[in-house]
Coordinates of C-alpha atoms in Angstrom, one line a residue:
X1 CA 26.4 38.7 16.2
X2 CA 25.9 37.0 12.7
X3 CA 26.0 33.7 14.3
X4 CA 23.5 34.6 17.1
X5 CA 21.0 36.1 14.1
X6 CA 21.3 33.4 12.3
X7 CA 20.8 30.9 15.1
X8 CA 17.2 32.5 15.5
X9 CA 16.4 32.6 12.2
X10 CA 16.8 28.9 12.5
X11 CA 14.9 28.9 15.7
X12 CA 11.8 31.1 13.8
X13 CA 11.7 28.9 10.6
X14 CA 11.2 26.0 12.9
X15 CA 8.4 27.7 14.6
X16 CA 6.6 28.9 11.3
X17 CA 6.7 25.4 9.8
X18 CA 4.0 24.3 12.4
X19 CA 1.6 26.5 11.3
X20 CA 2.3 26.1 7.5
X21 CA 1.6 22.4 8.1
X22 CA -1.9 23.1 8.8
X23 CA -2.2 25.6 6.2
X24 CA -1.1 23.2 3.6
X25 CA -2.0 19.9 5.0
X26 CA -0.6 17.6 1.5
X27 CA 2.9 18.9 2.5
X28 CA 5.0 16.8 4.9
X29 CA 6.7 18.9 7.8
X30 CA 10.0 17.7 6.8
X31 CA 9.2 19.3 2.8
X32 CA 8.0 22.5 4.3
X33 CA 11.3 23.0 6.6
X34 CA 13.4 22.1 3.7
X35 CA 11.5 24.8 1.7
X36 CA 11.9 27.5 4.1
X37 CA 15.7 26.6 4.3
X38 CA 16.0 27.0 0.6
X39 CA 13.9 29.8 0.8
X40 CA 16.5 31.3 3.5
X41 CA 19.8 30.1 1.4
X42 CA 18.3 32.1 -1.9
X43 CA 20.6 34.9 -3.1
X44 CA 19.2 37.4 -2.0
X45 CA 19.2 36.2 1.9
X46 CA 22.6 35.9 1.9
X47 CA 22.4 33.1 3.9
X48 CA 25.1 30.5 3.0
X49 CA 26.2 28.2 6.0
X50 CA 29.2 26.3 5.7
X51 CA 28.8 23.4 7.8
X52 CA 31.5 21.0 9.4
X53 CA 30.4 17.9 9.4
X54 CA 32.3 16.8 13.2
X55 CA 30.8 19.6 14.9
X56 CA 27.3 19.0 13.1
X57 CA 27.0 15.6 14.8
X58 CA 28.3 16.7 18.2
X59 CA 25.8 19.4 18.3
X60 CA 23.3 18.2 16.3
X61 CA 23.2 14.0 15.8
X62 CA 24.8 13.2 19.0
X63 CA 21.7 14.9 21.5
X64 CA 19.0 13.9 19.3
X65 CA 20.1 10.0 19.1
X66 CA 20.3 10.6 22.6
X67 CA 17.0 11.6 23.4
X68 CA 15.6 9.3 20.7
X69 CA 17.3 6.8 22.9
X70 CA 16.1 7.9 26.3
X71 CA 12.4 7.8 25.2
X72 CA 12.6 4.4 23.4
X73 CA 10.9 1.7 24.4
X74 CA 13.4 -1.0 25.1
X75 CA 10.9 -4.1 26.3
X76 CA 10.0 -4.1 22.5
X77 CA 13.4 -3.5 21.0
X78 CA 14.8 -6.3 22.8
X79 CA 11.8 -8.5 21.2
X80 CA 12.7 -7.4 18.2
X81 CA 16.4 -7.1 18.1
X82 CA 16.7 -9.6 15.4
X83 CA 15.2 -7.9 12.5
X84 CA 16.1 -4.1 14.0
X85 CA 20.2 -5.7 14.2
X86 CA 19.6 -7.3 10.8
X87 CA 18.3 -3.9 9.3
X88 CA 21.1 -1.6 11.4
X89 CA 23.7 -3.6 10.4
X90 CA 22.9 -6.8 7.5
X91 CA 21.6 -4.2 5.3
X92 CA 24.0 -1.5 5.8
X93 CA 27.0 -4.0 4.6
X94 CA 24.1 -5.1 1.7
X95 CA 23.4 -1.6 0.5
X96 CA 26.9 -0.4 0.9
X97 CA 28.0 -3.6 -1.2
X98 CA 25.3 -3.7 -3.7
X99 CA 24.7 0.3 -3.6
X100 CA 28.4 1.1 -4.3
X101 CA 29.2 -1.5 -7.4
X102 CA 25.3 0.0 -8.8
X103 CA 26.8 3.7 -8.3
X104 CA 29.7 3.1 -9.9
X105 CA 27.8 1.4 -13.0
X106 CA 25.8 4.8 -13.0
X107 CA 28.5 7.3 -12.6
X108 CA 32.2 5.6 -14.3
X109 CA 34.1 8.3 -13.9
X110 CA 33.5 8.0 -9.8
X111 CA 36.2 5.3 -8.5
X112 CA 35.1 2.5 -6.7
X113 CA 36.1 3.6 -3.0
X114 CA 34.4 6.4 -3.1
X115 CA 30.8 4.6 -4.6
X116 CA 31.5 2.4 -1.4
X117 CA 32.0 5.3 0.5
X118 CA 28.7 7.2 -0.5
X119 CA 26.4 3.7 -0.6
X120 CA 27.7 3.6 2.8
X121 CA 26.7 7.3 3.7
X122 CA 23.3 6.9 2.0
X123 CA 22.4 4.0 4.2
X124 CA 21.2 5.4 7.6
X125 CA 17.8 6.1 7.4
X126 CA 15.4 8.9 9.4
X127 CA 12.1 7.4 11.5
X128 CA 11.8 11.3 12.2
X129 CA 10.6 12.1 8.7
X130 CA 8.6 9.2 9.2
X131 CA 6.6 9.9 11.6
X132 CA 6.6 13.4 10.4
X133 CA 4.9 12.2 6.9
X134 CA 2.1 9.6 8.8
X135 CA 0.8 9.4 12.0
X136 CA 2.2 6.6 14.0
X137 CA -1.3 5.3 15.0
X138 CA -1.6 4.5 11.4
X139 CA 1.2 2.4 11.5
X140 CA 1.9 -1.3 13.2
X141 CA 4.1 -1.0 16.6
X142 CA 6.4 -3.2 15.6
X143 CA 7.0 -1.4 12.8
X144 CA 7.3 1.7 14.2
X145 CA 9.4 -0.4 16.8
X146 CA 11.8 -1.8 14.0
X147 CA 12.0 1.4 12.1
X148 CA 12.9 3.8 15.1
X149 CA 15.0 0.8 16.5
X150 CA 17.4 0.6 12.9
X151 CA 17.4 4.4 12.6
X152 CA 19.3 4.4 15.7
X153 CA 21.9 1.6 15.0
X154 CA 22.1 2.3 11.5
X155 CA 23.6 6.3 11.7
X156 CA 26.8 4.2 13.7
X157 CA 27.5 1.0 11.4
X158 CA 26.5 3.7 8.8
X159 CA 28.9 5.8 9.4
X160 CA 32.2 3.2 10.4
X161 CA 31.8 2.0 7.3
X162 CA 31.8 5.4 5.5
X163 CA 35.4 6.2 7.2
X164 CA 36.9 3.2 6.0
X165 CA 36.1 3.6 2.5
X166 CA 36.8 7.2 2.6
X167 CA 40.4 6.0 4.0
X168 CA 40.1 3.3 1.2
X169 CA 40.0 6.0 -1.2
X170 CA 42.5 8.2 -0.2
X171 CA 45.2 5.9 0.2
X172 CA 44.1 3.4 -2.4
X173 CA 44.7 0.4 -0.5
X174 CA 42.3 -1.5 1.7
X175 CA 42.5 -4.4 4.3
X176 CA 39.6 -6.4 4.9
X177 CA 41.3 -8.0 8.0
X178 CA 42.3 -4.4 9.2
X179 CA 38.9 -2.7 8.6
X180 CA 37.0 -5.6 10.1
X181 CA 39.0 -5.5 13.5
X182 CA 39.5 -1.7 13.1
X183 CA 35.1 -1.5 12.4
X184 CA 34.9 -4.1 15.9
X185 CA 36.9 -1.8 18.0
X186 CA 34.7 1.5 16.9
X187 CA 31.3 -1.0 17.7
X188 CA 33.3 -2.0 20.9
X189 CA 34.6 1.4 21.8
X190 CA 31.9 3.2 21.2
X191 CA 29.5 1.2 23.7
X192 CA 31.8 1.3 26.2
X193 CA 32.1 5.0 26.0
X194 CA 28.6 4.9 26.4
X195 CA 28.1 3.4 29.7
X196 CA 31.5 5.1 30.5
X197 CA 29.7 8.3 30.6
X198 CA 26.8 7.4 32.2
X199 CA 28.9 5.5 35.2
X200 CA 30.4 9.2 35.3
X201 CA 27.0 11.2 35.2
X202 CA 25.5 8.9 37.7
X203 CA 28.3 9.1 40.5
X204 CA 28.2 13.3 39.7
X205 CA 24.2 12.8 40.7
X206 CA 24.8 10.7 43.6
X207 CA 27.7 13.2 44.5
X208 CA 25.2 16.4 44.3
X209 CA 22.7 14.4 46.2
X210 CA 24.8 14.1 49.5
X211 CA 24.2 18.2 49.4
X212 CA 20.6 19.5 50.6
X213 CA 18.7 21.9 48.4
X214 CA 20.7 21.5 45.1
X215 CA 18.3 23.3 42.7
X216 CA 17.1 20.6 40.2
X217 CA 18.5 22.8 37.1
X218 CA 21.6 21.8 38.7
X219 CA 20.7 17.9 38.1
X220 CA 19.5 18.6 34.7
X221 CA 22.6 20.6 33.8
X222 CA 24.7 17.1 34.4
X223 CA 21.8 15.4 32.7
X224 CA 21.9 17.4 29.5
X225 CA 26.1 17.1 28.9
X226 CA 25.7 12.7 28.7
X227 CA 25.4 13.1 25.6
X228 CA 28.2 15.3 24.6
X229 CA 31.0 13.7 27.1
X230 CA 29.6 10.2 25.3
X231 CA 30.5 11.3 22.0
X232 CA 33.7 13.2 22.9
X233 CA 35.0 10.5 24.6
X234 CA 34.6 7.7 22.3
X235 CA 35.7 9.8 19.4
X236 CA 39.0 10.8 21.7
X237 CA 39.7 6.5 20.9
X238 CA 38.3 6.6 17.4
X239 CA 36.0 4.8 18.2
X240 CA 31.8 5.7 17.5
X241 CA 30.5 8.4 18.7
X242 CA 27.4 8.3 17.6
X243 CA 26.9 4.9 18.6
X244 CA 28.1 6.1 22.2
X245 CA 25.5 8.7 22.6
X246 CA 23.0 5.9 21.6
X247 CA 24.5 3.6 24.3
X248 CA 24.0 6.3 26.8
X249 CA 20.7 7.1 26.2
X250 CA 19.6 3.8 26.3
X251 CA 21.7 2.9 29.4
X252 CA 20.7 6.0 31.0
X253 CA 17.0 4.8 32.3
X254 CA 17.4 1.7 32.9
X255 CA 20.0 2.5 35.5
X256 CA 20.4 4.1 38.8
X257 CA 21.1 7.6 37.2
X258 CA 17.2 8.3 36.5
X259 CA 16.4 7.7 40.1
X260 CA 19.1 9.9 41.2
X261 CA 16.9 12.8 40.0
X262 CA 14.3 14.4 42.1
X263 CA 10.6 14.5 41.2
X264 CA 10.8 18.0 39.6
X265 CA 14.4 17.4 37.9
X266 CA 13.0 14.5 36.2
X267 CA 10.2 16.4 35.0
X268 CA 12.5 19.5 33.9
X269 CA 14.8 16.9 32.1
X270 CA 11.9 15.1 29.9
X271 CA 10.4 18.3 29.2
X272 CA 14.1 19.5 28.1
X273 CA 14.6 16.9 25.9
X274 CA 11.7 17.0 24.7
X275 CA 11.6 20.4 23.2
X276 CA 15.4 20.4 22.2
X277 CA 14.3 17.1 20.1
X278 CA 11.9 19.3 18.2
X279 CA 14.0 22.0 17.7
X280 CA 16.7 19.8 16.4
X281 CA 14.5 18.0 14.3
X282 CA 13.2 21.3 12.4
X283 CA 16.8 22.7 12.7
X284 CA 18.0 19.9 10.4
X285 CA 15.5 19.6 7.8
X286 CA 16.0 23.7 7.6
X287 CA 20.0 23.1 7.6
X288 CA 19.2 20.8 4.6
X289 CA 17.5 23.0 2.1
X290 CA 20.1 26.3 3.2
X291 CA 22.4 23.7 1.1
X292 CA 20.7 22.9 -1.8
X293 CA 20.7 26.3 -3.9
X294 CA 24.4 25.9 -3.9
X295 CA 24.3 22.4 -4.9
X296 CA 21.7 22.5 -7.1
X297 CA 23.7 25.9 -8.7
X298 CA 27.0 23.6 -9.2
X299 CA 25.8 20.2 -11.2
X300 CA 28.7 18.1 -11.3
X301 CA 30.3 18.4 -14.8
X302 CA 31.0 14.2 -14.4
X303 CA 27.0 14.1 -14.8
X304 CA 26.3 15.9 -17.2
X305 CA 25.9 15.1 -20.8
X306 CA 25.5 17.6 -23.5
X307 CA 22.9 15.0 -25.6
X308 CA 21.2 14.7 -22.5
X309 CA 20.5 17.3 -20.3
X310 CA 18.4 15.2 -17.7
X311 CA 20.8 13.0 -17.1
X312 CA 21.9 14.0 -13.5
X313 CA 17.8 13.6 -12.6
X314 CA 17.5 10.1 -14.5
X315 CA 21.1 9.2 -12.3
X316 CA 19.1 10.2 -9.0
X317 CA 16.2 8.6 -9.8
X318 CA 17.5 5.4 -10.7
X319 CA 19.8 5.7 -7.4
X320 CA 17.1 6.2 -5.5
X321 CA 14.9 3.0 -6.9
X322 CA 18.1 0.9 -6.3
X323 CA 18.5 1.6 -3.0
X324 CA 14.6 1.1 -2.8
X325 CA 14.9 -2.4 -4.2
X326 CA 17.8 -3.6 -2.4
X327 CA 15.7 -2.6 1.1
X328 CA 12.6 -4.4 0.2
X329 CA 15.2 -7.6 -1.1
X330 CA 17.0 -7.6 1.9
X331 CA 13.9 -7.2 4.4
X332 CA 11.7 -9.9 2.6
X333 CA 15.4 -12.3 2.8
X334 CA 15.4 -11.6 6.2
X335 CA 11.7 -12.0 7.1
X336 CA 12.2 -15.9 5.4
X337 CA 15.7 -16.9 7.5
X338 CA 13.5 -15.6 10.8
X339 CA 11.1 -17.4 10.0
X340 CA 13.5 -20.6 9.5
X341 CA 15.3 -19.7 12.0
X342 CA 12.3 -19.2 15.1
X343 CA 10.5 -22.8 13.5
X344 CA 13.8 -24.6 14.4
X345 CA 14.4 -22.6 17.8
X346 CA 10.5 -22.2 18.6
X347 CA 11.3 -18.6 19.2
X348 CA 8.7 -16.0 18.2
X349 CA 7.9 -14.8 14.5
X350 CA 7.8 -11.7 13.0
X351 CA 5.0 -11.4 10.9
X352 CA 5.1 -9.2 7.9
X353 CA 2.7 -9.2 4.8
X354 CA 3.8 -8.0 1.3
X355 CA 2.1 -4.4 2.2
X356 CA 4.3 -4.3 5.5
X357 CA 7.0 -4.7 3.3
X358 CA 7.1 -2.2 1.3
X359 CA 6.0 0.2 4.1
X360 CA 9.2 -0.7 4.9
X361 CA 10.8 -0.4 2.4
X362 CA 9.3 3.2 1.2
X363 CA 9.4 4.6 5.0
X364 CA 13.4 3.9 5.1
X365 CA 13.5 7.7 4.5
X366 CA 17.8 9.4 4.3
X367 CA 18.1 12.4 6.3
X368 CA 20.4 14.0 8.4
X369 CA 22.9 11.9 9.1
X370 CA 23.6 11.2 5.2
X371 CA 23.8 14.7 4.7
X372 CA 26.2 15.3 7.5
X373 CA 28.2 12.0 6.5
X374 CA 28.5 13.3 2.7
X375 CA 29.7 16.7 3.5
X376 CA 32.3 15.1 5.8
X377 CA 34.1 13.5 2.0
X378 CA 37.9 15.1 2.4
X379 CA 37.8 18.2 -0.3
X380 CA 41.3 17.4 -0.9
X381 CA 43.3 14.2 -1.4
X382 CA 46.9 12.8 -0.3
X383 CA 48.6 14.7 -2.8
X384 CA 46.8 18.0 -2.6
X385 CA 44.5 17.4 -5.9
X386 CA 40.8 17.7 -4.8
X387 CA 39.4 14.5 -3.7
X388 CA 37.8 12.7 -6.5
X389 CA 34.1 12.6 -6.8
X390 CA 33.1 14.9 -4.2
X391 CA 30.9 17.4 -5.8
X392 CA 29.0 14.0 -7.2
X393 CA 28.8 12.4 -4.0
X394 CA 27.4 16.0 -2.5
X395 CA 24.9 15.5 -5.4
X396 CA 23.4 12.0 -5.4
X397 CA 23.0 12.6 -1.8
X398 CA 20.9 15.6 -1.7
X399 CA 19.2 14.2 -4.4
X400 CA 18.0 11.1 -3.0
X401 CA 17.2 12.7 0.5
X402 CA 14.7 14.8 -1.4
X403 CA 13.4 12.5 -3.8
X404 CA 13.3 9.6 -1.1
X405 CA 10.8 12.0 1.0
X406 CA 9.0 12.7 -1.8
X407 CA 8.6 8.9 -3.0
X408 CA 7.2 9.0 1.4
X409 CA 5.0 11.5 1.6
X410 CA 3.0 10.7 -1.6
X411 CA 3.3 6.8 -1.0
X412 CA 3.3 5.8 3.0
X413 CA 0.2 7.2 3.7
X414 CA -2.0 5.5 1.5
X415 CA 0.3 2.1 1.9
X416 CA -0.4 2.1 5.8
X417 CA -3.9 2.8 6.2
X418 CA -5.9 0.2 8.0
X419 CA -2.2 -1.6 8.7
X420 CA -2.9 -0.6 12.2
X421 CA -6.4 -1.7 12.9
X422 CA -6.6 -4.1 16.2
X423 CA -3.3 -3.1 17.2
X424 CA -4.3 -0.6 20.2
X425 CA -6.2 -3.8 21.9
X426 CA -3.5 -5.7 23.0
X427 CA -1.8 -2.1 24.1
X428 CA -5.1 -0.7 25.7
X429 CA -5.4 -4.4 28.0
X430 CA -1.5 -3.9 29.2
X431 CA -2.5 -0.2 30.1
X432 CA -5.7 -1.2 31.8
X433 CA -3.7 -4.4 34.2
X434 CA -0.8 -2.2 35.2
X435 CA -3.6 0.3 36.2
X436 CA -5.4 -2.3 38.2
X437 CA -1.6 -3.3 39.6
X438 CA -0.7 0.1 40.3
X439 CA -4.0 1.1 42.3
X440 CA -4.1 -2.5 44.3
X441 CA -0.8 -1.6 45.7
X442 CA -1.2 1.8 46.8
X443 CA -4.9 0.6 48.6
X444 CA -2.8 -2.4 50.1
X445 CA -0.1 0.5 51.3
X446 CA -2.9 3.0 52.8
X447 CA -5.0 -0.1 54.6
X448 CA -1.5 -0.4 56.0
X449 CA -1.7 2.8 57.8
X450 CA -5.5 3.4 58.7
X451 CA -5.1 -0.4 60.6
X452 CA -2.0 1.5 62.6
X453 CA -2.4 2.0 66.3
X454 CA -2.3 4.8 67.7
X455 CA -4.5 7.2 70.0
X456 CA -3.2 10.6 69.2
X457 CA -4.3 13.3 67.0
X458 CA -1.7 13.0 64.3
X459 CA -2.3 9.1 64.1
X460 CA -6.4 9.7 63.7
X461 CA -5.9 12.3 60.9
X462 CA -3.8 9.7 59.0
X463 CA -6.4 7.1 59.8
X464 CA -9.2 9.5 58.7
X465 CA -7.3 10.3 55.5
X466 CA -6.0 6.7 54.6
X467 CA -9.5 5.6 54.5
X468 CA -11.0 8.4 52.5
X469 CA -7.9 7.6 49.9
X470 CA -8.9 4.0 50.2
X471 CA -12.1 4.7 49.0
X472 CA -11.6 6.8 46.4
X473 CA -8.7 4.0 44.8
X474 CA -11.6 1.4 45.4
X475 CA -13.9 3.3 43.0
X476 CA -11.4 3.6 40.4
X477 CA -10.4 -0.1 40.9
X478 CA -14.2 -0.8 39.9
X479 CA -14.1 1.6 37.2
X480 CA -11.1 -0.1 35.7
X481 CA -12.9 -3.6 36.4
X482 CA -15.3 -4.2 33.3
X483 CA -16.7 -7.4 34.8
X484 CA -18.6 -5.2 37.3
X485 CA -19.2 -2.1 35.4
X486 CA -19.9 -1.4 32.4
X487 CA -17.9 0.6 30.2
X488 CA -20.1 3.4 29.0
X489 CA -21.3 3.7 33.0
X490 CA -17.3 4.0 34.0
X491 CA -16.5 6.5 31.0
X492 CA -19.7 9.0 32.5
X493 CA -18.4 8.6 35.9
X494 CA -14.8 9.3 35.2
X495 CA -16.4 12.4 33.0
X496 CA -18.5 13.6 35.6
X497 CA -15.5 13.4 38.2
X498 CA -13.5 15.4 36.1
X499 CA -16.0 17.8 35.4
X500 CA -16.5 18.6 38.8
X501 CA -13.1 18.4 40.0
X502 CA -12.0 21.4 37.5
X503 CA -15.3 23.4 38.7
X504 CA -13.2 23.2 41.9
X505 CA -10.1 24.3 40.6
X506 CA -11.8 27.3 38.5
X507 CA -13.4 28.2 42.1
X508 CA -10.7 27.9 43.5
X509 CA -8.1 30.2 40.7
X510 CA -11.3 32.6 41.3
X511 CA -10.6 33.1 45.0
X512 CA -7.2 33.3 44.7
X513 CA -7.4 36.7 42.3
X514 CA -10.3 38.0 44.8
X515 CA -7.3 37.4 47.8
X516 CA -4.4 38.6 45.3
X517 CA -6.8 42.0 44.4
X518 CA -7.9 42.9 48.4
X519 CA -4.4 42.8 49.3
X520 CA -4.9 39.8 51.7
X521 CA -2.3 37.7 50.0
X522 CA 0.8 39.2 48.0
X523 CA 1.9 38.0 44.6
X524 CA 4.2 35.4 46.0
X525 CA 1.8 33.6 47.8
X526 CA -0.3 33.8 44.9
X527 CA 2.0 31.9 42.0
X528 CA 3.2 29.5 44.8
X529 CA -0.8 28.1 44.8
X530 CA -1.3 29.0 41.4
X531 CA 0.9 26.9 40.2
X532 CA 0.0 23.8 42.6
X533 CA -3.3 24.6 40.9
X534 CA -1.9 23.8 37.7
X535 CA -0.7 20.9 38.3
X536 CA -4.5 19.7 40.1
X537 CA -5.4 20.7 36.6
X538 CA -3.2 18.9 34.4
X539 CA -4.2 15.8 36.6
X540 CA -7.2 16.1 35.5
X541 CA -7.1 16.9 32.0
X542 CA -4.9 14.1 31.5
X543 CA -7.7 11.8 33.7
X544 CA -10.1 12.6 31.1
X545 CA -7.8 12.4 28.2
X546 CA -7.3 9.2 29.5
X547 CA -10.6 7.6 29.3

């Protein structure tokens, strides 16, 4: 019962963080659901969670990567897989390199390993919180492409890396030969896992299909475990699980398995995912600040110095701008060997001015996954003494998550506005020509069946119907044309069209109630229409969004 009240607690502080957003419009979401988690984990709630770090990504990581993954666009991350893989893995090995030697200049008394261990922890980064702190409109696509793209990748190399200096650490010996094979078979492992499970998923789909009238909660049911059975089974080989459940979800669309689904399953899938992503999302940032009263409450004694008493903030600060500087090194390195490297192949360039750069740099935000990573250190060691450098570790982490989305919120904002401007054309001309595609096929397909023979009364009512579609395609194929109409004329039409079109469906909800109040129809009948009248009208909201 504890659990399950403390489950919706979660579940409400999520909820009331949209509308404290609005009220105080300065604070980031991902501030305000770190607040309330505080707020919650303050003596007097009595709310301490003790979380374990393995079930925290199955539950947590594992279906959010996922539907991260399912939603990504992957025409642009295969454009730009060269500076996403540079980021998710170049700078990962950079910062864990670089990061741990400057850790252990900061904090002596923390052995090496375990500086290696926590630079590696610290190096996944959140494009949630990102796009949570600015609006992605603001923001260049192939940034936002680069930035989602890395945060996916990252959490995996990330985390391999983190398990083999841990290991380092507790047995105090380390092969780079061993870790290098032992880091290629999790990589390895883990994406085969990944299409493993989808393979699995889609011959359960094609399995259910063989069967009339499966109820599409049925489909979604298979749909929603992917993620799970990915993790579990590469972590059953030690390999990456979390780099599984990104494998899956990328895999997932682009196969067979998405056209398995019905119509309505698909749509009861991507609204599912949709909302557990929020939920998740909130759930973590909320998860985050229910841990630091007790971390904040415990200082390390290792960082504290009795002639200075800010000492552990001046460690976490200076962390923090390390880790800043080695991202902007690294990302204006790579941006230069690209550029070498595309003259020499003719390949495209990535362009990227000094602003761009240190958007990039500032909007490489730590969450979730560092938090889960750190509380994942062993508490005790090989021979029973407690693991050395823990409580630090716990520490600098939490400390750089907050003061990294701090450093965000005040800084992105301003950093990216007017980045954006001209970006939406080349977007807005792809939309337009797939449009004009879309509707030349389906006019091609109807002229197809108003030109069929035929002399019987079913054949005529198709004919009469095809060309009454026909025409109705043919005006929105001139709308969509600007070399014959004029925009502003196209815009009114499409208005007025819309305008009239939910007249109808208002006259027609009216009718309905009259039938549902005489008695003439019963409630049944009633939300069967209803609801077909919905979706007529979400048609034709999103028609008018649209334009």
């Amino acid at each position: 019962m504890q659990i399950f009240t403390f489950i919706l607690i979660l579940v409400m502080a999520v909820v009331a963080s949209q509308p404290l957003t609005r009220l105080f419009r300065i604070v980031p979401l991902p501030i305000i659901q770190i607040g309330l988690g505080a707020a919650l984990a303050w003596p007097t709630a009595g709310f301490h969670p003790r979380i374990d770090p393995e079930l925290f990504l199955l539950l947590f990581i594992a279906p959010l990567l996922f539907a991260d993954a399912f939603e990504a666009p992957k025409r642009e991350y295969r454009r730009l897989l060269r500076p996403i893989l540079s980021l998710a893995v170049g700078l990962v090995f950079f910062t864990t390199l670089f990061g741990g030697l400057a850790l252990h200049w900061l904090v002596p008394s923390m052995p090496l390993p375990v500086a290696f261990a926590l630079a590696a922890v610290l190096s996944p980064t959140d494009a949630v919180a990102v796009s949570a702190i600015v609006d992605k409109e603001s923001v260049p696509k192939d940034l936002i492409h680069v930035l989602e793209g890395e945060s996916l990748l990252n959490d995996a190399s990330g985390l391999v890396i983190f398990r083999f200096a841990t290991a380092a650490a507790l047995t105090g010996s380390f092969s780079l030969w061993q870790a290098s094979l032992a880091f290629l078979f999790a990589v390895a492992g883990g994406i085969a896992a990944g299409l493993l499970a989808v393979v699995v998923v889609s011959w359960t789909l094609k399995l259910l299909a063989k069967f009339d009238r499966i109820a599409p909660e049925a489909q979604v049911l298979v749909i929603m475990f992917l993620p799970f059975a990915a993790f579990l089974a590469a972590e059953a080989v030690h390999a990456s699980g979390v780099l599984a459940a990104v494998v899956a979800g990328l895999t997932v669309g682009r196969t067979r398995t998405a056209n398995q689904l019905s119509v309505s399953a698909y749509m009861l899938a991507h609204s599912f995912w949709t909302m557990l992503a929020f939920l998740l999302n909130g759930t973590l940032f909320v998860l985050l600040g229910l841990q630091l009263p007790a971390i904040i409450r415990t200082v390390p004694p290792a960082l504290v110095d009795a002639h200075w008493l800010w000492q552990p903030l001046g460690i976490i600060v200076a962390l923090t701008l390390c880790l800043l500087l080695l991202r902007f090194v690294w990302i204006t390195l790579a941006i230069a060997l690209n550029r070498v490297i595309a003259w020499r192949l003719r390949l495209e360039q990535f362009h990227a001015t000094l602003r761009t750069r240190l958007a990039g740099s500032i909007a490489g935000v730590r969450g979730a996954v560092t938090l889960a990573g750190v509380l994942s250190f062993p508490v005790l060691a090989l021979d029973g003494s407690p693991f050395p450098g823990r409580d630090v570790a716990i520490f600098l982490a939490a400390g750089v998550i907050l003061l990294w989305l701090a450093i965000a919120s005040l800084g992105l904002p301003p950093l990216v506005r007017g980045l954006a401007a001209g970006h939406g054309a080349a977007h807005a001309t792809e939309l337009r020509r797939a449009r004009i595609t879309a509707t030349e096929a389906a006019i091609a397909r109807l002229e197809g069946v108003a030109h069929r023979g035929g002399t019987d009364g079913a054949a005529t009512i198709d004919q009469a119907v095809a060309e009454g579609l026909i025409a109705t395609y043919r005006r929105r194929l001139a709308l969509l044309d600007d070399g014959q109409t004029p925009r502003e004329e196209a815009v009114a039409l499409q208005r007025s069209e819309s305008t009239l079109r939910q007249t109808a469906l208002a006259a027609e909800r009216e009718a309905l109630r009259g039938l549902l109040r005489s008695g003439a129809i019963d409630d049944a009948t009633f939300n069967a229409l209803a609801h077909e009248l919905v979706l007529h009208d979400v048609l034709a909201e999103s028609k008018a969004g649209s334009h």
